[in-house]
CSV table of C-alpha atoms in Angstrom, one decimal:
chain,number,residue,atom,x,y,z
A,1,MET,CA,58.1,85.2,88.7
A,2,GLY,CA,57.5,81.7,88.3
A,3,LEU,CA,60.2,79.6,90.1
A,4,PRO,CA,60.6,76.3,90.7
A,5,LYS,CA,58.6,75.2,93.8
A,6,ILE,CA,59.9,73.0,97.3
A,7,SER,CA,57.5,71.8,99.2
A,8,ILE,CA,59.0,71.5,103.1
A,9,LYS,CA,58.7,68.4,105.5
A,10,LYS,CA,55.5,69.4,108.3
A,11,GLY,CA,56.5,71.0,111.1
A,12,ARG,CA,60.0,71.9,109.0
A,13,GLU,CA,59.3,75.1,107.9
A,14,TRP,CA,59.4,76.8,111.7
A,15,GLN,CA,63.0,77.5,111.7
A,16,LEU,CA,62.2,79.5,108.0
A,17,LEU,CA,59.4,81.1,109.5
A,18,ARG,CA,61.8,82.7,112.9
A,19,GLY,CA,65.0,83.5,110.4
A,20,HIS,CA,66.6,80.7,110.0
A,21,PRO,CA,68.2,81.2,106.4
A,22,TRP,CA,69.0,77.8,105.4
A,23,LEU,CA,66.7,74.7,104.3
A,24,PHE,CA,68.3,71.8,105.1
A,25,SER,CA,68.1,68.7,102.2
A,26,GLY,CA,66.2,66.4,104.8
A,27,ALA,CA,63.7,68.5,105.3
A,28,ILE,CA,62.8,68.6,101.3
A,29,SER,CA,59.0,67.3,101.0
A,30,GLN,CA,59.6,67.7,97.5
A,31,ALA,CA,61.6,69.0,94.7
A,32,PRO,CA,62.0,70.5,91.6
A,33,GLY,CA,63.0,67.9,88.8
A,34,LYS,CA,64.7,69.8,87.2
A,35,ALA,CA,66.0,72.9,89.5
A,36,GLU,CA,70.2,73.0,88.6
A,37,ALA,CA,72.6,74.6,91.2
A,38,GLY,CA,72.5,77.7,91.9
A,39,SER,CA,68.6,78.4,90.9
A,40,LEU,CA,65.8,80.1,92.1
A,41,VAL,CA,63.4,77.8,94.0
A,42,ASP,CA,60.2,79.4,96.0
A,43,LEU,CA,59.8,77.6,99.6
A,44,VAL,CA,56.2,76.6,99.8
A,45,ASP,CA,54.8,74.3,102.9
A,46,LEU,CA,52.4,71.6,102.5
A,47,ASN,CA,49.0,73.6,102.0
A,48,GLY,CA,51.4,75.9,99.4
A,49,ASN,CA,51.3,78.8,101.0
A,50,PHE,CA,54.9,80.9,100.3
A,51,VAL,CA,57.0,80.6,102.8
A,52,ALA,CA,60.5,81.9,101.1
A,53,ARG,CA,63.0,82.4,98.0
A,54,GLY,CA,66.4,81.4,98.0
A,55,TYR,CA,68.7,79.3,95.7
A,56,TYR,CA,69.3,76.3,95.9
A,57,ASN,CA,71.7,73.6,95.5
A,58,ALA,CA,70.4,69.4,95.5
A,59,ASN,CA,73.9,68.6,95.5
A,60,CYS,CA,74.7,70.1,99.3
A,61,ASP,CA,73.0,69.5,102.6
A,62,ILE,CA,73.0,73.2,102.8
A,63,ALA,CA,70.5,72.1,99.6
A,64,VAL,CA,68.8,76.9,100.0
A,65,ARG,CA,69.5,79.6,101.1
A,66,VAL,CA,67.1,82.1,102.0
A,67,LEU,CA,67.7,84.9,100.1
A,68,THR,CA,64.1,87.1,101.2
A,69,HIS,CA,60.7,86.1,103.0
A,70,ASP,CA,58.7,88.8,100.8
A,71,PRO,CA,56.6,87.3,98.2
A,72,ASP,CA,57.1,89.6,96.3
A,73,GLU,CA,61.0,91.0,96.2
A,74,VAL,CA,62.6,90.4,92.6
A,75,ILE,CA,66.2,88.9,93.3
A,76,ASP,CA,67.3,91.6,90.5
A,77,SER,CA,70.0,94.2,90.8
A,78,GLN,CA,68.3,96.7,92.3
A,79,PHE,CA,67.4,93.5,95.5
A,80,PHE,CA,71.9,93.5,95.6
A,81,ALA,CA,71.9,97.3,95.9
A,82,GLN,CA,70.2,97.5,98.3
A,83,ARG,CA,71.2,95.2,100.6
A,84,ILE,CA,74.8,97.0,99.8
A,85,GLU,CA,73.5,99.9,101.2
A,86,SER,CA,72.4,98.3,104.4
A,87,ALA,CA,75.8,97.3,104.8
A,88,LYS,CA,77.9,100.1,104.3
A,89,ALA,CA,75.3,102.2,105.8
A,90,LEU,CA,76.1,99.5,109.5
A,91,ARG,CA,80.1,99.7,108.8
A,92,ARG,CA,79.9,103.1,108.8
A,93,GLN,CA,77.8,103.8,111.1
A,94,SER,CA,79.9,101.2,113.6
A,95,ILE,CA,83.5,102.0,112.2
A,96,ASP,CA,84.8,105.3,112.2
A,97,GLN,CA,86.2,106.1,108.8
A,98,VAL,CA,89.0,108.1,109.6
A,99,SER,CA,91.5,105.8,112.2
A,100,THR,CA,90.3,103.1,110.1
A,101,ASN,CA,89.9,101.5,106.3
A,102,VAL,CA,89.9,98.2,106.5
A,103,TYR,CA,86.4,96.3,107.4
A,104,ARG,CA,83.9,93.5,105.9
A,105,LEU,CA,81.7,95.2,104.4
A,106,ILE,CA,79.1,92.3,103.5
A,107,ASN,CA,79.4,89.1,105.6
A,108,SER,CA,77.2,86.8,103.6
A,109,GLU,CA,74.3,85.4,105.3
A,110,GLY,CA,75.2,87.7,108.3
A,111,ASP,CA,73.9,90.7,106.0
A,112,PHE,CA,70.9,88.4,104.1
A,113,LEU,CA,73.4,87.9,100.9
A,114,PRO,CA,74.1,84.4,101.3
A,115,GLY,CA,77.7,82.7,99.8
A,116,TYR,CA,79.2,86.3,99.0
A,117,ILE,CA,81.9,87.9,100.8
A,118,VAL,CA,83.6,91.7,99.9
A,119,ASP,CA,85.9,92.9,102.2
A,120,PHE,CA,87.0,97.3,101.3
A,121,TYR,CA,90.6,98.0,101.5
A,122,ASP,CA,90.8,101.6,100.8
A,123,ASP,CA,88.7,101.5,98.1
A,124,VAL,CA,89.5,97.8,96.5
A,125,LEU,CA,87.3,95.4,97.0
A,126,VAL,CA,88.3,91.9,97.3
A,127,VAL,CA,85.0,89.6,97.1
A,128,GLN,CA,84.0,85.8,97.0
A,129,SER,CA,81.7,84.2,96.9
A,130,HIS,CA,81.6,80.8,97.7
A,131,THR,CA,78.3,79.2,96.5
A,132,ALA,CA,76.8,78.2,92.9
A,133,GLY,CA,74.2,80.1,93.9
A,134,SER,CA,75.6,83.2,95.2
A,135,ASP,CA,78.5,82.0,91.0
A,136,SER,CA,74.6,81.8,89.1
A,137,LEU,CA,74.1,85.8,90.5
A,138,LEU,CA,77.2,86.5,90.7
A,139,SER,CA,77.3,89.1,87.4
A,140,VAL,CA,74.9,90.9,88.8
A,141,PHE,CA,75.2,91.5,91.9
A,142,LEU,CA,78.5,92.9,90.7
A,143,THR,CA,77.0,95.0,88.8
A,144,ALA,CA,74.6,96.8,91.7
A,145,LEU,CA,78.4,96.4,94.1
A,146,GLU,CA,79.8,98.5,91.2
A,147,SER,CA,76.8,101.5,91.4
A,148,VAL,CA,76.4,101.7,95.4
A,149,MET,CA,80.3,101.2,95.8
A,150,LYS,CA,82.4,102.6,93.0
A,151,PRO,CA,84.9,101.3,93.8
A,152,LYS,CA,88.6,102.7,92.1
A,153,GLU,CA,89.2,98.2,92.2
A,154,VAL,CA,88.2,94.9,92.6
A,155,VAL,CA,89.9,91.9,93.0
A,156,LEU,CA,87.6,87.9,93.1
A,157,ARG,CA,89.6,85.2,95.4
A,158,ASN,CA,87.9,82.0,94.6
A,159,GLU,CA,90.2,80.3,96.1
A,160,ALA,CA,88.1,79.1,99.0
A,161,ALA,CA,87.4,75.3,99.8
A,162,ALA,CA,84.2,74.9,101.2
A,163,ARG,CA,83.8,75.8,96.6
A,164,LYS,CA,84.2,72.5,96.1
A,165,ARG,CA,81.5,71.8,98.4
A,166,GLU,CA,79.4,73.5,96.2
A,167,GLY,CA,80.4,71.3,93.2
A,168,LEU,CA,82.3,74.2,92.1
A,169,LEU,CA,85.8,75.0,91.0
A,170,GLN,CA,88.3,76.3,93.3
A,171,GLU,CA,89.7,79.7,90.6
A,172,PRO,CA,92.7,81.7,90.8
A,173,ALA,CA,92.8,85.2,91.8
A,174,ARG,CA,92.0,87.5,89.7
A,175,VAL,CA,91.4,91.7,89.0
A,176,ILE,CA,88.2,91.7,87.5
A,177,GLN,CA,88.3,96.4,88.5
A,178,GLY,CA,91.0,98.3,87.5
A,179,GLN,CA,94.9,97.7,87.9
A,180,VAL,CA,95.5,96.7,91.7
A,181,PRO,CA,99.2,95.9,92.9
A,182,ASP,CA,100.5,93.5,95.2
A,183,GLU,CA,100.3,95.1,98.8
A,184,LEU,CA,98.7,97.4,100.0
A,185,LEU,CA,99.1,99.6,102.7
A,186,VAL,CA,95.5,99.9,105.5
A,187,LYS,CA,95.0,101.5,108.7
A,188,GLU,CA,93.2,99.5,111.8
A,189,ASN,CA,92.5,101.6,114.8
A,190,ASN,CA,95.5,104.2,113.4
A,191,TRP,CA,98.5,101.2,113.3
A,192,GLN,CA,99.0,100.2,109.5
A,193,PHE,CA,99.0,97.0,108.2
A,194,LEU,CA,100.7,95.5,105.2
A,195,ILE,CA,98.2,93.6,102.9
A,196,ASP,CA,98.1,91.5,99.0
A,197,PRO,CA,94.8,91.5,98.2
A,198,LEU,CA,96.0,88.7,95.2
A,199,GLN,CA,97.5,86.6,97.3
A,200,GLY,CA,97.3,86.7,101.2
A,201,GLN,CA,95.2,84.1,103.6
A,202,LYS,CA,91.9,84.6,102.7
A,203,THR,CA,91.2,87.9,101.2
A,204,GLY,CA,94.4,89.3,103.3
A,205,PHE,CA,93.4,90.7,106.7
A,206,PHE,CA,91.5,88.6,109.2
A,207,SER,CA,89.9,92.5,110.3
A,208,ASP,CA,87.5,90.4,112.7
A,209,GLN,CA,89.7,90.7,115.3
A,210,ARG,CA,90.2,94.3,115.4
A,211,ASP,CA,88.3,94.9,118.5
A,212,LYS,CA,90.1,92.2,120.4
A,213,ARG,CA,93.7,94.0,119.2
A,214,LEU,CA,92.6,96.7,120.9
A,215,ALA,CA,91.6,94.7,123.4
A,216,LEU,CA,95.0,93.6,124.0
A,217,SER,CA,96.2,97.4,123.5
A,218,ARG,CA,94.1,98.6,127.2
A,219,TYR,CA,95.9,95.3,128.8
A,220,ALA,CA,99.6,96.3,127.3
A,221,ALA,CA,99.7,99.2,129.2
A,222,GLY,CA,100.2,97.8,132.0
A,223,LEU,CA,102.8,95.3,131.3
A,224,PRO,CA,106.1,95.3,133.2
A,225,ALA,CA,108.8,96.6,130.7
A,226,ASP,CA,110.4,94.1,129.1
A,227,SER,CA,106.9,91.6,129.0
A,228,ILE,CA,107.1,88.8,126.5
A,229,ILE,CA,104.7,88.6,124.0
A,230,ALA,CA,103.9,84.9,122.2
A,231,ASN,CA,102.0,85.2,119.4
A,232,CYS,CA,101.1,81.9,117.9
A,233,PHE,CA,99.7,81.6,114.7
A,234,CYS,CA,101.2,86.0,114.1
A,235,TYR,CA,100.6,85.8,110.5
A,236,SER,CA,99.9,89.6,110.2
A,237,SER,CA,101.3,90.2,113.8
A,238,GLY,CA,98.4,92.2,114.3
A,239,PHE,CA,98.5,91.8,117.9
A,240,SER,CA,101.8,92.5,118.3
A,241,VAL,CA,101.8,95.2,116.1
A,242,ALA,CA,98.8,96.7,118.8
A,243,MET,CA,100.9,96.0,122.3
A,244,ALA,CA,104.1,97.6,121.6
A,245,SER,CA,102.6,100.2,120.0
A,246,VAL,CA,101.2,101.3,123.7
A,247,ASN,CA,103.8,99.9,125.4
A,248,HIS,CA,107.0,100.4,123.6
A,249,THR,CA,109.3,98.2,125.9
A,250,LEU,CA,107.2,95.1,125.0
A,251,ARG,CA,109.2,92.4,123.0
A,252,THR,CA,107.3,90.0,121.2
A,253,VAL,CA,108.2,86.5,119.5
A,254,ASN,CA,105.6,85.9,116.7
A,255,ILE,CA,105.2,82.0,115.0
A,256,ASP,CA,103.9,81.3,112.6
A,257,GLU,CA,104.8,78.4,110.0
A,258,SER,CA,104.0,80.8,107.1
A,259,GLN,CA,107.9,82.1,105.6
A,260,LYS,CA,105.5,84.8,103.6
A,261,ALA,CA,103.6,85.8,106.5
A,262,LEU,CA,106.3,86.5,108.6
A,263,LEU,CA,108.0,88.4,105.9
A,264,LEU,CA,104.8,90.5,106.9
A,265,SER,CA,105.1,90.1,109.7
A,266,GLN,CA,108.6,92.3,109.8
A,267,ARG,CA,107.6,94.9,107.2
A,268,ASN,CA,104.4,95.5,109.6
A,269,ILE,CA,106.1,96.1,112.6
A,270,GLN,CA,108.7,98.5,110.6
A,271,GLU,CA,105.8,100.8,109.7
A,272,ASN,CA,104.3,101.5,112.4
A,273,LYS,CA,107.9,102.2,113.8
A,274,LEU,CA,108.4,99.4,116.2
A,275,ASP,CA,111.7,99.1,117.4
A,276,ALA,CA,113.0,95.9,115.4
A,277,SER,CA,115.3,94.1,117.8
A,278,LYS,CA,112.7,93.8,120.1
A,279,HIS,CA,110.7,91.1,117.4
A,280,SER,CA,111.9,87.7,116.3
A,281,PHE,CA,110.2,86.0,114.2
A,282,VAL,CA,110.6,82.1,113.9
A,283,CYS,CA,108.9,79.4,111.2
A,284,ALA,CA,107.6,76.7,113.2
A,285,ASP,CA,104.6,74.9,113.6
A,286,ALA,CA,103.0,76.9,115.9
A,287,PHE,CA,101.9,73.7,118.4
A,288,LYS,CA,106.1,71.8,117.7
A,289,TRP,CA,107.4,75.6,119.0
A,290,LEU,CA,104.7,75.8,122.3
A,291,GLU,CA,105.4,71.7,123.3
A,292,ALA,CA,109.1,73.2,123.0
A,293,GLU,CA,109.5,75.8,124.9
A,294,ALA,CA,106.7,74.1,127.7
A,295,ALA,CA,109.8,70.9,127.2
A,296,ASN,CA,111.9,74.0,128.2
A,297,GLN,CA,109.8,75.6,131.3
A,298,HIS,CA,110.1,78.6,129.9
A,299,GLN,CA,107.0,80.7,130.5
A,300,PHE,CA,106.0,84.2,129.3
A,301,ASP,CA,103.9,87.2,130.6
A,302,VAL,CA,101.1,86.9,127.1
A,303,VAL,CA,100.3,83.5,125.1
A,304,ILE,CA,98.1,84.7,121.9
A,305,LEU,CA,96.5,81.4,120.2
A,306,ASP,CA,94.7,81.9,117.3
A,307,PRO,CA,94.5,79.5,115.0
A,308,PRO,CA,92.8,78.7,111.7
A,309,ALA,CA,89.6,77.0,111.6
A,310,PHE,CA,89.7,72.7,112.8
A,311,ALA,CA,86.7,72.1,111.2
A,312,LYS,CA,85.6,73.5,108.7
A,313,THR,CA,81.9,70.5,109.2
A,314,HIS,CA,80.0,69.3,111.3
A,315,LYS,CA,81.4,65.8,110.8
A,316,GLU,CA,85.4,67.2,111.4
A,317,LYS,CA,84.0,69.4,115.3
A,318,THR,CA,84.9,65.4,118.1
A,319,ASN,CA,89.1,66.1,116.2
A,320,ALA,CA,88.4,69.5,116.8
A,321,LEU,CA,87.7,69.5,120.0
A,322,LYS,CA,90.6,68.0,121.4
A,323,GLY,CA,92.4,69.6,119.4
A,324,TYR,CA,91.8,72.7,121.0
A,325,SER,CA,92.0,71.6,123.6
A,326,ARG,CA,95.2,70.1,123.0
A,327,LEU,CA,96.2,73.8,122.3
A,328,ASN,CA,95.3,75.1,125.2
A,329,GLN,CA,96.5,73.3,127.1
A,330,LEU,CA,100.2,74.1,125.5
A,331,GLY,CA,100.0,77.4,126.3
A,332,ILE,CA,98.5,77.8,129.0
A,333,GLN,CA,101.8,75.3,130.0
A,334,CYS,CA,104.1,78.6,128.4
A,335,VAL,CA,102.1,81.7,130.5
A,336,LYS,CA,103.8,82.8,133.3
A,337,SER,CA,100.9,82.8,136.7
A,338,GLY,CA,99.3,86.6,136.6
A,339,GLY,CA,99.7,86.0,132.8
A,340,LEU,CA,97.7,86.9,130.3
A,341,LEU,CA,95.9,83.8,128.2
A,342,MET,CA,93.7,84.7,124.4
A,343,THR,CA,92.8,81.9,122.8
A,344,CYS,CA,90.6,81.4,119.6
A,345,SER,CA,88.9,79.7,117.4
A,346,CYS,CA,86.9,80.7,113.9
A,347,SER,CA,85.4,76.9,113.6
A,348,GLY,CA,82.3,77.5,112.7
A,349,SER,CA,80.4,73.7,114.2
A,350,VAL,CA,82.1,74.3,117.3
A,351,SER,CA,79.7,76.6,119.9
A,352,MET,CA,81.4,79.2,122.6
A,353,GLU,CA,79.9,76.5,125.1
A,354,GLU,CA,82.2,73.9,123.5
A,355,PHE,CA,85.2,75.7,123.1
A,356,GLN,CA,85.7,77.0,127.0
A,357,ASP,CA,85.2,73.0,127.8
A,358,SER,CA,88.0,72.4,125.0
A,359,VAL,CA,89.3,75.1,127.9
A,360,ARG,CA,88.5,75.0,131.4
A,361,GLN,CA,89.4,70.6,130.4
A,362,ALA,CA,93.3,72.4,129.3
A,363,ALA,CA,93.2,74.3,132.7
A,364,SER,CA,91.9,71.5,134.3
A,365,ARG,CA,95.0,68.9,133.6
A,366,GLU,CA,97.9,71.3,134.4
A,367,GLY,CA,95.6,72.7,137.7
A,368,ARG,CA,95.2,75.8,137.4
A,369,ALA,CA,93.4,78.5,137.9
A,370,LEU,CA,91.3,80.7,134.5
A,371,GLN,CA,89.6,83.9,135.5
A,372,LEU,CA,87.6,85.0,132.9
A,373,LEU,CA,88.3,88.5,131.6
A,374,GLU,CA,86.4,88.3,128.2
A,375,VAL,CA,84.4,88.0,126.0
A,376,PHE,CA,83.6,88.4,122.3
A,377,GLN,CA,82.7,86.9,119.0
A,378,ASN,CA,82.4,88.2,115.6
A,379,SER,CA,83.6,92.0,115.3
A,380,CYS,CA,80.9,94.4,113.9
A,381,ASP,CA,82.2,94.1,110.3
A,382,HIS,CA,80.9,90.7,110.5
A,383,PRO,CA,77.5,90.4,112.7
A,384,MET,CA,75.7,86.8,113.4
A,385,LEU,CA,71.8,86.0,113.0
A,386,ILE,CA,70.3,85.3,116.5
A,387,SER,CA,68.0,83.7,114.7
A,388,ALA,CA,71.5,80.8,113.1
A,389,PRO,CA,73.8,79.8,115.2
A,390,GLU,CA,75.7,78.5,112.5
A,391,THR,CA,76.8,82.3,111.7
A,392,GLY,CA,78.7,82.9,115.2
A,393,TYR,CA,81.3,81.3,114.0
A,394,LEU,CA,84.9,83.1,116.4
A,395,LYS,CA,84.8,82.2,120.2
A,396,VAL,CA,88.0,84.8,121.5
A,397,LEU,CA,88.2,84.0,125.4
A,398,LEU,CA,90.6,85.8,127.5
A,399,CYS,CA,91.4,85.3,131.0
A,400,ARG,CA,94.3,85.6,133.0
A,401,VAL,CA,96.6,82.2,134.0
A,402,ASN,CA,97.1,81.4,138.1
């Protein structure tokens, strides 16, 4: 292919050979002179032996994101079509297509397509491109995506802050195929959810919590009548819908600082034919709301903490861990003895062990014992690579508080 070559420092190629998809800038021995951001390159060891092929950005700590370890594999529409077909087959195998028509189709490195996110919303595809390399190959990728999936509509959403780290502009959402409505009604485990594919958070819905919503619905069946759930950072109130659909006596308090999200939440309660009088919606900062509830000694049968990422980069991890510890201390204060706490972190730079330790510290400060009932990571449509722990961004603990 005659691609520019990047020479890897001695002893630094072993992670790539074991399947890690990233080469960091500090591992480069010699970089090509004029390779533009996003251009394809070949990685070689100091003896000139081929190691991997990927795309390059000299302006990032992650200098190269690997696409293939096969020196004969050409990065073209056929390459992308094969990867998309593989991802499609996995979703057909792992997700019940009758009860669920909303899921992640392409999960970046987890599907061997770094930089690309594609969410499937009942034949509407919402696409994100996060890196200079994925941007440079976007037209080829989209052609392959259309040939494999044959979608009715496609939305491109490139507003993510991650693009700034790659030297890319954040762009407004735009429809690139078909006519996409402002609102879609989709189903997950036969629950109905309204989503906004053009303006909703991320791509409109958080399908990575599907298995956690299902798990909480199992516990909901055994809760006493009129138990109260505090759903913090509720967004579309998926957890509330899942639990109340199983136990119609439950009451929920849904907290989010976005009034738009709360309006969506209320409509989701209606779409699932739940008693609106049992569900309240509070526009507030969840930290401040929990502080006020704790100060007034208000406690709940279930507290759900599902905040946005506290750490976007490794440099932010120390403050993020302090934030998780503080949030969970407040959450624990607000759980009745014998009640449930579901606590989540979607900060990729925070490990499961670090997150558990922040929760452990919070429980210790409150003098309360937590029984760890279930542990969750990415859902099956958000596959992670064993060789790259960083791709396992989601950590969820379900605990009984005593």
